Coordinates of C-alpha atoms in Angstrom, one line a residue:
M82 CA -8.7 57.6 -23.2
L83 CA -8.1 58.7 -19.6
W84 CA -9.5 55.4 -18.4
R85 CA -7.0 53.5 -20.5
R86 CA -4.1 55.6 -19.2
S87 CA -5.1 55.0 -15.6
R88 CA -5.4 51.3 -16.3
A89 CA -2.0 51.2 -17.9
R90 CA -0.4 53.0 -15.0
A91 CA -2.1 50.6 -12.6
D92 CA -0.8 47.6 -14.5
A93 CA 2.7 49.1 -14.5
R94 CA 2.6 49.6 -10.8
A95 CA 1.3 46.1 -10.2
R96 CA 4.2 44.6 -12.4
H97 CA 6.7 46.7 -10.5
A98 CA 5.3 45.6 -7.1
A99 CA 5.3 42.0 -8.2
Q100 CA 8.9 42.3 -9.4
R101 CA 10.0 43.9 -6.2
T102 CA 8.3 41.2 -4.2
A103 CA 9.9 38.5 -6.3
D104 CA 13.3 40.1 -5.9
Y105 CA 12.8 40.4 -2.1
V106 CA 11.8 36.8 -1.7
D107 CA 14.5 35.5 -4.1
A108 CA 17.1 37.3 -2.1
R109 CA 16.1 35.3 1.0
L110 CA 14.7 32.0 -0.4
P111 CA 15.7 29.8 -3.4
L112 CA 12.8 31.1 -5.6
S113 CA 14.5 31.2 -8.9
E114 CA 16.3 27.9 -8.4
G115 CA 12.9 26.3 -7.6
G116 CA 11.4 27.5 -10.8
G117 CA 12.8 24.5 -12.6
L118 CA 10.9 22.2 -10.3
L119 CA 7.6 23.6 -11.6
R120 CA 8.4 22.1 -15.0
K121 CA 9.4 18.7 -13.6
A122 CA 7.7 15.9 -15.7
F123 CA 5.3 13.6 -14.0
P124 CA 4.0 10.4 -15.7
D125 CA 0.3 10.4 -16.5
H126 CA -0.4 6.7 -16.2
W127 CA -3.1 5.8 -13.7
S128 CA -0.9 3.3 -11.8
F129 CA 1.3 6.2 -10.6
L130 CA -1.7 7.7 -8.7
L131 CA -1.6 5.0 -6.0
G132 CA 1.2 6.8 -4.2
E133 CA -0.8 10.0 -4.3
I134 CA -3.9 8.3 -2.9
A135 CA -1.7 7.1 0.0
L136 CA -0.5 10.7 0.5
Y137 CA -3.9 12.3 0.5
S138 CA -5.3 9.6 2.8
F139 CA -2.5 10.4 5.2
V140 CA -3.5 14.1 5.1
V141 CA -7.0 13.1 6.0
L142 CA -5.6 11.0 8.9
L143 CA -3.6 13.9 10.2
L144 CA -6.6 16.3 10.1
T145 CA -9.1 14.0 11.6
G146 CA -6.6 12.7 14.1
V147 CA -5.9 16.2 15.5
W148 CA -9.6 16.7 15.9
L149 CA -10.1 13.4 17.7
T150 CA -7.4 14.1 20.2
L151 CA -9.5 17.0 21.5
F152 CA -12.1 14.7 22.8
F153 CA -10.4 11.3 23.5
H154 CA -9.2 10.5 27.0
P155 CA -6.4 7.9 27.0
S156 CA -6.9 6.6 30.5
M157 CA -7.6 3.1 31.9
T158 CA -9.4 4.7 35.0
E159 CA -12.6 2.8 35.6
V160 CA -15.8 4.9 35.4
V161 CA -19.6 4.2 35.3
Y162 CA -21.2 5.2 32.0
H163 CA -24.2 7.5 32.0
G164 CA -24.1 8.8 28.5
S165 CA -26.5 8.9 25.5
F166 CA -26.2 5.2 24.6
V167 CA -28.9 3.8 26.9
P168 CA -28.1 0.1 26.5
L169 CA -24.7 0.6 28.2
D170 CA -26.1 3.0 31.0
G171 CA -24.6 2.0 34.3
T172 CA -21.9 -0.2 32.8
R173 CA -18.4 0.0 34.3
M174 CA -15.8 0.8 31.7
S175 CA -12.5 2.6 31.1
S176 CA -12.3 6.4 30.5
A177 CA -10.9 5.6 27.0
Y178 CA -14.0 3.6 26.1
E179 CA -16.3 6.2 27.6
S180 CA -14.7 9.0 25.7
T181 CA -15.0 7.0 22.4
L182 CA -18.7 6.5 23.1
D183 CA -19.1 10.3 23.8
I184 CA -17.3 11.1 20.5
S185 CA -19.7 8.7 18.7
F186 CA -23.0 9.9 20.3
D187 CA -22.6 13.2 22.1
V188 CA -20.1 15.2 20.0
R189 CA -21.6 16.8 17.0
G190 CA -20.1 15.2 13.9
G191 CA -18.0 12.9 16.1
L192 CA -19.2 9.6 14.6
L193 CA -18.6 10.9 11.1
L194 CA -15.0 12.1 11.9
R195 CA -14.3 8.9 13.8
Q196 CA -15.4 6.7 10.9
L197 CA -13.6 9.0 8.4
H198 CA -10.4 8.5 10.4
H199 CA -10.8 4.7 10.4
W200 CA -11.7 4.5 6.7
A201 CA -8.7 6.8 5.8
A202 CA -6.4 4.4 7.7
L203 CA -7.6 1.4 5.7
V204 CA -7.3 3.3 2.4
F205 CA -3.8 4.6 3.4
L206 CA -2.5 1.1 4.1
S207 CA -4.2 -0.3 1.0
A208 CA -2.7 2.4 -1.2
I209 CA 0.8 1.8 0.2
G210 CA 0.4 -1.9 -0.4
L211 CA -0.8 -1.5 -4.0
H212 CA 1.9 1.1 -4.6
L213 CA 4.6 -1.3 -3.4
L214 CA 3.1 -4.0 -5.6
R215 CA 3.2 -1.7 -8.6
I216 CA 6.8 -0.8 -8.0
F217 CA 7.7 -4.5 -7.5
F218 CA 6.0 -5.9 -10.6
T219 CA 7.4 -3.1 -12.9
G220 CA 10.9 -3.2 -11.5
A221 CA 10.9 0.4 -10.3
F222 CA 12.9 -0.6 -7.2
R223 CA 16.1 -1.1 -9.2
R224 CA 19.0 1.2 -9.4
P225 CA 19.0 4.1 -8.6
R226 CA 15.8 3.8 -6.5
E227 CA 16.8 1.1 -4.0
V228 CA 16.8 3.6 -1.1
N229 CA 13.3 4.7 -2.0
W230 CA 12.2 1.1 -2.0
L231 CA 13.6 0.7 1.5
I232 CA 11.8 3.8 2.7
G233 CA 8.6 2.6 1.2
V234 CA 8.8 -0.8 3.0
T235 CA 9.6 1.0 6.2
L236 CA 6.6 3.3 5.7
F237 CA 4.4 0.2 5.3
M238 CA 5.8 -1.4 8.5
L239 CA 5.3 1.8 10.5
A240 CA 1.8 2.2 9.0
L241 CA 0.9 -1.3 10.2
A242 CA 2.1 -0.4 13.7
E243 CA 0.2 2.9 13.6
G244 CA -3.0 1.2 12.5
F245 CA -2.8 -1.4 15.2
A246 CA -2.1 1.2 17.9
G247 CA -5.1 3.3 16.8
Y248 CA -7.3 0.3 16.5
S249 CA -6.5 -0.7 20.1
L250 CA -7.1 2.7 21.7
P251 CA -10.9 2.5 22.3
D252 CA -10.5 -0.4 24.7
D253 CA -13.5 -2.2 23.4
L254 CA -14.0 -6.0 23.5
L255 CA -12.8 -6.5 20.0
S256 CA -9.6 -4.4 20.3
G257 CA -9.0 -5.9 23.8
T258 CA -9.1 -9.4 22.2
G259 CA -6.4 -8.2 19.8
L260 CA -4.3 -6.9 22.7
R261 CA -4.7 -10.2 24.4
I262 CA -3.3 -12.0 21.3
A263 CA -0.5 -9.4 21.2
Q264 CA 0.4 -10.2 24.7
G265 CA 0.6 -13.9 23.9
I266 CA 2.9 -13.1 21.0
M267 CA 5.2 -11.2 23.4
L268 CA 5.2 -14.0 25.8
S269 CA 6.2 -16.5 23.1
I270 CA 9.6 -14.7 22.6
P271 CA 12.1 -17.0 24.4
V272 CA 13.8 -15.9 27.6
V273 CA 12.8 -12.2 27.4
G274 CA 9.1 -12.6 26.5
T275 CA 7.8 -12.1 30.1
Y276 CA 9.9 -8.9 30.5
V277 CA 8.7 -7.5 27.2
S278 CA 5.0 -8.1 28.2
M279 CA 5.5 -6.6 31.7
F280 CA 7.2 -3.5 30.2
A281 CA 4.5 -3.0 27.5
F282 CA 1.5 -3.4 29.8
G283 CA 3.0 -1.9 32.9
G284 CA 2.4 -5.1 34.9
E285 CA 0.1 -8.1 34.5
F286 CA -2.4 -8.0 31.6
P287 CA -4.3 -5.8 31.0
G288 CA -2.4 -3.4 33.2
E289 CA -3.0 0.4 33.5
E290 CA -0.3 1.8 31.3
L291 CA -0.8 0.3 27.8
I292 CA -3.5 2.7 26.5
P293 CA -1.6 5.9 27.5
R294 CA 1.6 4.4 25.9
L295 CA -0.2 3.4 22.7
Y296 CA -1.7 6.9 22.6
A297 CA 1.7 8.5 22.8
L298 CA 2.9 6.2 20.0
H299 CA -0.2 6.8 17.9
I300 CA -0.2 10.6 18.0
L301 CA 3.4 11.5 18.4
L302 CA 6.2 9.0 17.6
L303 CA 4.7 7.0 14.7
P304 CA 3.1 10.0 12.9
G305 CA 6.4 11.9 13.3
L306 CA 8.4 9.1 11.7
L307 CA 5.8 8.6 9.0
L308 CA 5.8 12.3 8.2
A309 CA 9.6 12.4 8.1
L310 CA 9.9 9.4 5.9
I311 CA 7.2 10.6 3.5
T312 CA 9.1 13.9 3.2
V313 CA 12.4 12.1 2.4
H314 CA 10.5 9.8 0.0
L315 CA 9.0 12.8 -1.9
I316 CA 12.4 14.6 -2.0
L317 CA 13.9 11.5 -3.6
V318 CA 11.0 11.3 -6.1
F319 CA 11.9 14.8 -7.1
Y320 CA 15.6 14.2 -7.2
L321 CA 15.4 10.9 -9.1
K322 CA 13.2 11.2 -12.2
H323 CA 10.1 9.1 -12.4
T324 CA 10.0 5.8 -14.1
H325 CA 7.8 5.7 -17.2
W326 CA 6.3 3.1 -19.6
S327 CA 8.1 2.5 -22.8
G328 CA 7.0 4.5 -25.9
R329 CA 8.3 6.7 -28.7
G330 CA 10.5 9.3 -27.2
R331 CA 10.8 7.6 -23.8
T332 CA 14.2 6.2 -22.9
N333 CA 16.4 5.5 -19.9
R334 CA 17.9 9.0 -20.3
N335 CA 14.8 11.2 -20.1
A336 CA 11.6 11.8 -18.2
V337 CA 8.3 12.2 -20.2
G338 CA 5.0 13.3 -18.7
K339 CA 3.0 16.3 -17.6
P340 CA 4.8 19.3 -16.2
M341 CA 4.3 19.8 -12.5
F342 CA 2.7 23.2 -13.0
P343 CA 0.0 23.7 -14.1
Q344 CA -1.1 20.3 -15.6
F345 CA 0.0 17.8 -12.9
T346 CA -0.9 20.2 -10.0
A347 CA -4.4 20.6 -11.3
A348 CA -4.8 16.8 -11.9
S349 CA -3.3 16.0 -8.5
G350 CA -5.5 18.6 -6.8
G351 CA -8.6 17.1 -8.4
L352 CA -7.5 13.7 -7.2
S353 CA -7.1 15.0 -3.6
L354 CA -10.6 16.4 -3.6
M355 CA -11.9 13.1 -5.0
V356 CA -10.1 11.2 -2.2
F357 CA -11.5 13.5 0.5
G358 CA -15.0 13.4 -0.9
L359 CA -15.2 9.6 -1.4
L360 CA -13.8 9.0 2.1
T361 CA -16.3 11.3 3.6
L362 CA -19.2 9.7 1.6
L363 CA -18.0 6.3 2.7
S364 CA -17.8 7.4 6.3
G365 CA -21.4 8.7 6.1
I366 CA -23.0 5.6 4.6
A367 CA -20.8 2.6 5.6
Q368 CA -20.5 1.8 9.3
I369 CA -17.1 0.7 10.5
N370 CA -15.9 -0.4 14.0
P371 CA -19.1 0.0 16.0
I372 CA -17.5 -0.2 19.4
W373 CA -20.9 0.1 21.2
A374 CA -21.9 -3.2 19.7
Y375 CA -18.9 -4.9 21.2
G376 CA -19.0 -3.4 24.7
P377 CA -16.1 -2.5 27.0
Y378 CA -13.2 -4.9 27.3
R379 CA -13.2 -7.5 30.1
A380 CA -10.3 -9.9 30.5
D381 CA -12.7 -12.8 31.2
I382 CA -14.7 -12.4 27.9
V383 CA -13.6 -13.0 24.3
S384 CA -15.7 -11.6 21.4
T385 CA -17.1 -14.3 19.2
G386 CA -16.2 -14.2 15.5
S387 CA -13.7 -11.4 16.1
Q388 CA -11.8 -10.4 12.9
P389 CA -9.0 -7.8 12.8
D390 CA -8.6 -5.2 10.0
W391 CA -7.2 -6.7 6.8
Y392 CA -3.6 -5.6 7.2
V393 CA -3.1 -7.9 10.2
G394 CA -5.5 -10.6 9.1
F395 CA -2.7 -12.7 7.7
L396 CA -1.2 -12.9 11.2
E397 CA -4.5 -14.1 12.6
G398 CA -4.6 -16.8 9.9
S399 CA -1.0 -17.9 10.5
L400 CA -1.7 -18.3 14.2
R401 CA -4.7 -20.6 13.4
L402 CA -2.8 -22.8 11.0
V403 CA 0.2 -23.8 13.0
P404 CA -0.3 -27.0 15.1
P405 CA 0.2 -26.8 18.9
W406 CA 4.0 -27.3 18.8
E407 CA 5.9 -26.7 22.0
T408 CA 9.4 -27.5 23.2
V409 CA 10.9 -27.3 26.7
V410 CA 14.5 -26.3 26.7
A411 CA 16.3 -25.9 30.1
G412 CA 13.1 -25.2 31.9
H413 CA 11.9 -22.7 29.3
T414 CA 8.8 -23.5 27.1
V415 CA 9.3 -22.4 23.5
M416 CA 5.8 -22.0 22.0
W417 CA 6.5 -22.6 18.3
N418 CA 2.8 -22.4 17.5
V419 CA 2.9 -18.7 18.4
L420 CA 6.6 -17.8 17.8
L421 CA 6.7 -19.1 14.2
P422 CA 3.6 -17.4 12.8
A423 CA 3.6 -14.2 14.7
V424 CA 7.3 -13.3 15.2
V425 CA 9.3 -15.3 12.7
L426 CA 6.9 -15.0 9.8
P427 CA 6.6 -11.2 9.9
G428 CA 10.4 -10.9 10.4
V429 CA 11.1 -13.1 7.4
L430 CA 8.5 -11.1 5.3
F431 CA 10.1 -7.8 5.9
A432 CA 13.6 -9.1 5.6
V433 CA 12.8 -10.5 2.2
L434 CA 11.2 -7.2 1.1
Y435 CA 14.2 -5.2 2.3
A436 CA 16.7 -7.6 0.6
Y437 CA 14.9 -8.3 -2.7
P438 CA 16.4 -5.4 -4.8
F439 CA 19.9 -6.4 -3.9
V440 CA 19.2 -10.2 -4.3
E441 CA 17.8 -9.7 -7.7
R442 CA 20.7 -7.5 -8.7
W443 CA 23.1 -10.2 -7.5
A444 CA 21.2 -13.0 -9.3
T445 CA 20.8 -11.2 -12.6
G446 CA 24.1 -9.3 -12.6
D447 CA 22.2 -6.2 -13.7
R448 CA 23.9 -3.1 -12.3
E449 CA 22.6 -0.6 -14.9
E450 CA 20.3 2.3 -14.1
H451 CA 16.6 1.7 -15.1
H452 CA 14.1 4.4 -15.8
L453 CA 11.7 2.4 -18.0
C454 CA 9.1 0.2 -16.3
D455 CA 9.2 -3.5 -16.9
R456 CA 6.1 -5.2 -18.1
P457 CA 5.4 -8.1 -15.7
R458 CA 5.2 -10.6 -18.6
D459 CA 8.8 -9.8 -19.5
K460 CA 10.1 -10.8 -16.1
P461 CA 8.4 -14.2 -15.5
V462 CA 10.5 -15.2 -12.5
R463 CA 9.9 -12.0 -10.6
T464 CA 6.2 -11.9 -11.5
G465 CA 5.8 -15.6 -10.5
L466 CA 7.4 -14.9 -7.1
G467 CA 5.1 -11.9 -6.6
V468 CA 2.0 -13.9 -7.4
A469 CA 3.2 -16.8 -5.2
A470 CA 3.6 -14.3 -2.3
L471 CA 0.1 -12.9 -2.9
S472 CA -1.3 -16.4 -2.9
C473 CA 0.3 -17.0 0.5
Y474 CA -1.2 -13.9 1.8
A475 CA -4.6 -14.8 0.4
V476 CA -4.6 -18.2 2.1
L477 CA -3.5 -16.7 5.5
L478 CA -6.2 -14.0 5.3
A479 CA -8.9 -16.5 4.5
A480 CA -7.6 -18.8 7.3
G481 CA -8.0 -15.9 9.7
G482 CA -11.8 -16.3 9.3
N483 CA -11.9 -20.1 9.2
D484 CA -14.5 -20.2 12.0
I485 CA -16.8 -17.7 10.1
I486 CA -16.4 -19.7 6.9
A487 CA -17.0 -23.0 8.6
H488 CA -20.2 -21.6 10.2
A489 CA -21.5 -20.0 7.0
F490 CA -21.0 -23.1 4.9
E491 CA -21.7 -25.6 7.7
I492 CA -18.4 -27.5 7.3
S493 CA -15.9 -28.8 9.9
V494 CA -13.4 -26.2 11.2
N495 CA -10.7 -28.8 11.6
A496 CA -11.2 -30.0 8.0
L497 CA -11.1 -26.4 6.7
T498 CA -7.9 -25.8 8.7
W499 CA -6.2 -28.7 7.0
V500 CA -7.4 -27.5 3.6
F501 CA -5.7 -24.1 4.4
R502 CA -2.5 -25.8 5.6
I503 CA -2.2 -27.8 2.4
A504 CA -3.1 -24.8 0.3
F505 CA -0.4 -22.7 2.1
V506 CA 2.2 -25.1 0.9
L507 CA 1.0 -26.1 -2.5
L508 CA -0.8 -23.0 -3.8
P509 CA 2.3 -20.8 -4.0
L510 CA 4.2 -23.4 -6.0
L511 CA 1.2 -23.8 -8.4
A512 CA 0.8 -20.0 -8.6
F513 CA 4.5 -19.6 -9.5
M514 CA 4.5 -22.2 -12.2
V515 CA 1.2 -21.1 -13.8
T516 CA 2.2 -17.4 -13.7
K517 CA 5.6 -18.1 -15.2
R518 CA 4.0 -20.1 -18.0
V519 CA 1.4 -17.4 -18.7
C520 CA 4.1 -14.8 -18.9
V521 CA 6.1 -16.9 -21.4
A522 CA 3.0 -17.5 -23.4
L523 CA 2.2 -13.7 -23.5
Q524 CA 5.8 -13.1 -24.7
E525 CA 5.4 -15.6 -27.5
A526 CA 2.1 -13.9 -28.4
D527 CA 3.8 -10.5 -28.6
Q528 CA 6.6 -12.0 -30.7
E529 CA 4.0 -13.4 -33.1
R530 CA 2.1 -10.1 -33.2
L531 CA 5.4 -8.3 -34.1
T532 CA 6.3 -10.8 -36.7
K533 CA 3.0 -11.5 -38.4
G534 CA 0.9 -8.5 -37.3
E535 CA -2.5 -8.2 -35.6
E536 CA -5.2 -10.7 -36.3
T537 CA -8.1 -9.2 -38.2
G538 CA -10.6 -12.0 -37.4
E539 CA -10.9 -12.9 -41.1
V540 CA -10.1 -16.4 -42.4
R541 CA -9.3 -16.9 -46.1
Q542 CA -9.1 -20.0 -48.3
T543 CA -5.9 -20.5 -50.1
I544 CA -5.5 -21.8 -53.7
A545 CA -4.4 -25.2 -52.4
G546 CA -7.7 -25.5 -50.5
G547 CA -6.4 -24.7 -47.0
Y548 CA -7.3 -21.8 -44.7
E549 CA -5.2 -19.0 -43.3
E550 CA -5.8 -16.2 -40.9
S551 CA -5.6 -12.6 -42.1
H552 CA -3.2 -10.2 -40.3
E553 CA -2.6 -6.5 -40.5
P554 CA 0.7 -4.9 -39.5
L555 CA 1.0 -3.2 -36.1
D556 CA 1.2 0.6 -36.0
E557 CA 4.6 2.2 -35.4
E558 CA 3.9 3.0 -31.8
Q559 CA 3.1 -0.6 -30.9
R560 CA 6.1 -1.9 -32.9
Y561 CA 8.4 0.6 -31.1
V562 CA 7.1 -0.6 -27.7
L563 CA 7.5 -4.3 -28.4
R564 CA 11.0 -3.7 -29.9
S565 CA 12.0 -1.8 -26.7
Y566 CA 11.2 -4.9 -24.7
G567 CA 13.7 -7.0 -26.6
Y568 CA 11.8 -8.4 -29.5
R569 CA 13.9 -6.8 -32.2
V570 CA 16.3 -9.7 -32.8
E571 CA 13.5 -12.2 -33.3
E572 CA 11.7 -10.0 -35.7
E573 CA 14.8 -9.3 -37.8
R574 CA 15.5 -13.1 -37.8
A575 CA 12.0 -13.9 -39.0
S576 CA 12.3 -11.2 -41.7
S577 CA 15.6 -12.7 -42.9
A578 CA 14.1 -16.2 -43.1
D579 CA 11.2 -14.8 -45.2
E580 CA 13.7 -13.2 -47.6
L581 CA 15.6 -16.5 -47.9
E582 CA 12.4 -18.4 -48.7
R583 CA 11.6 -15.9 -51.5

């Protein structure tokens, strides 16, 4: 009895202390106002996890990046290596390359953390790209989310620059080859190209200033911009309710899904641990960017069969496909074979991405708010354009390795280059037409399912001696979903025709 009274008094004191703490915090911070956010609905479809994978990969990048800055020396000062990697003993190299070797072989856990950083960067960019594709194909960029689409495209562009800057820091032969290509791209800019190159490299290539400048961009400016835009992006996600797939009880006026706390928080926390664990496992068993195999950068050597990371591979391919076009104007040589694929093409790509939501709104005249996701089949033109763009990217990415492909299959590099040039023109057109026709066919199949029902696989013989397929009606949920995508009129028309026949 006495024990129960003591326990009751302790519980009362704990509740009183918790109440006082909550009142104290609420008087200074918006605690009570934020309570509603804990019940915010988040969709539970797997496709919405792509953005979270990008977020958790970015967290891994920040943590590993902070650790790597403690050991990396961003200097082009020439030194003689006498570290643990014996094959390079006595080799002259930059301090940046030497410190990267020390991280890989002399710092405990250094190679694991370095590879974890690199793998996280690849997953981060991949997740952003897939997230943008999901938003594009489902129409989640439409009103009122145009600003968030613009932020997402900017995040992708900054992530590309951040990845390239980090990739170039070790000053190995592979990254140095990439920097040499970057310098050629700068020089291709008419009139100001030479000045841009001299400013970036601090003089003639390779210069002494580029690595310190890339380091400042990589650890300060670009991560700061990414962190700021991710924060704004998440705030807008909270402010604008999520899109969701059509279903019973889901409309353009509500948000249906798991509450943020505790269901979504628990699921998202589990996903974060899975991302951390899988990235660590991948870093431990899958080698990536072995800079010791490439050696230090030398301006008179080019690494054979060099391939960049996938996110800039399309630029490599575009450079290899354009013929050697040059024009001399007023004493200035315009290198179209570099300017078009490496400057104009990326500019056009991001201009189209930025403008697309507004172009589609103008072309369709649709100015309504949309909170339901489109099925790609129900927007054949948009889906066709997306698939055509992906086919362009696939051709350019494959063309970036035309020498590797030609060597592996023992075919002519020149013939393969012409194959890729023709494919770059014809494949997108073919992909658009085929995709559009497939979307229309899938729409017709949905209309037939709604009108006649689902096929059972049984075939029956009629009294007249013919054969007919057996169908069973769709369940109410499936009928509701199909009707919500615009099939109601056709179904009612078919029902009216059946009644007239009777």
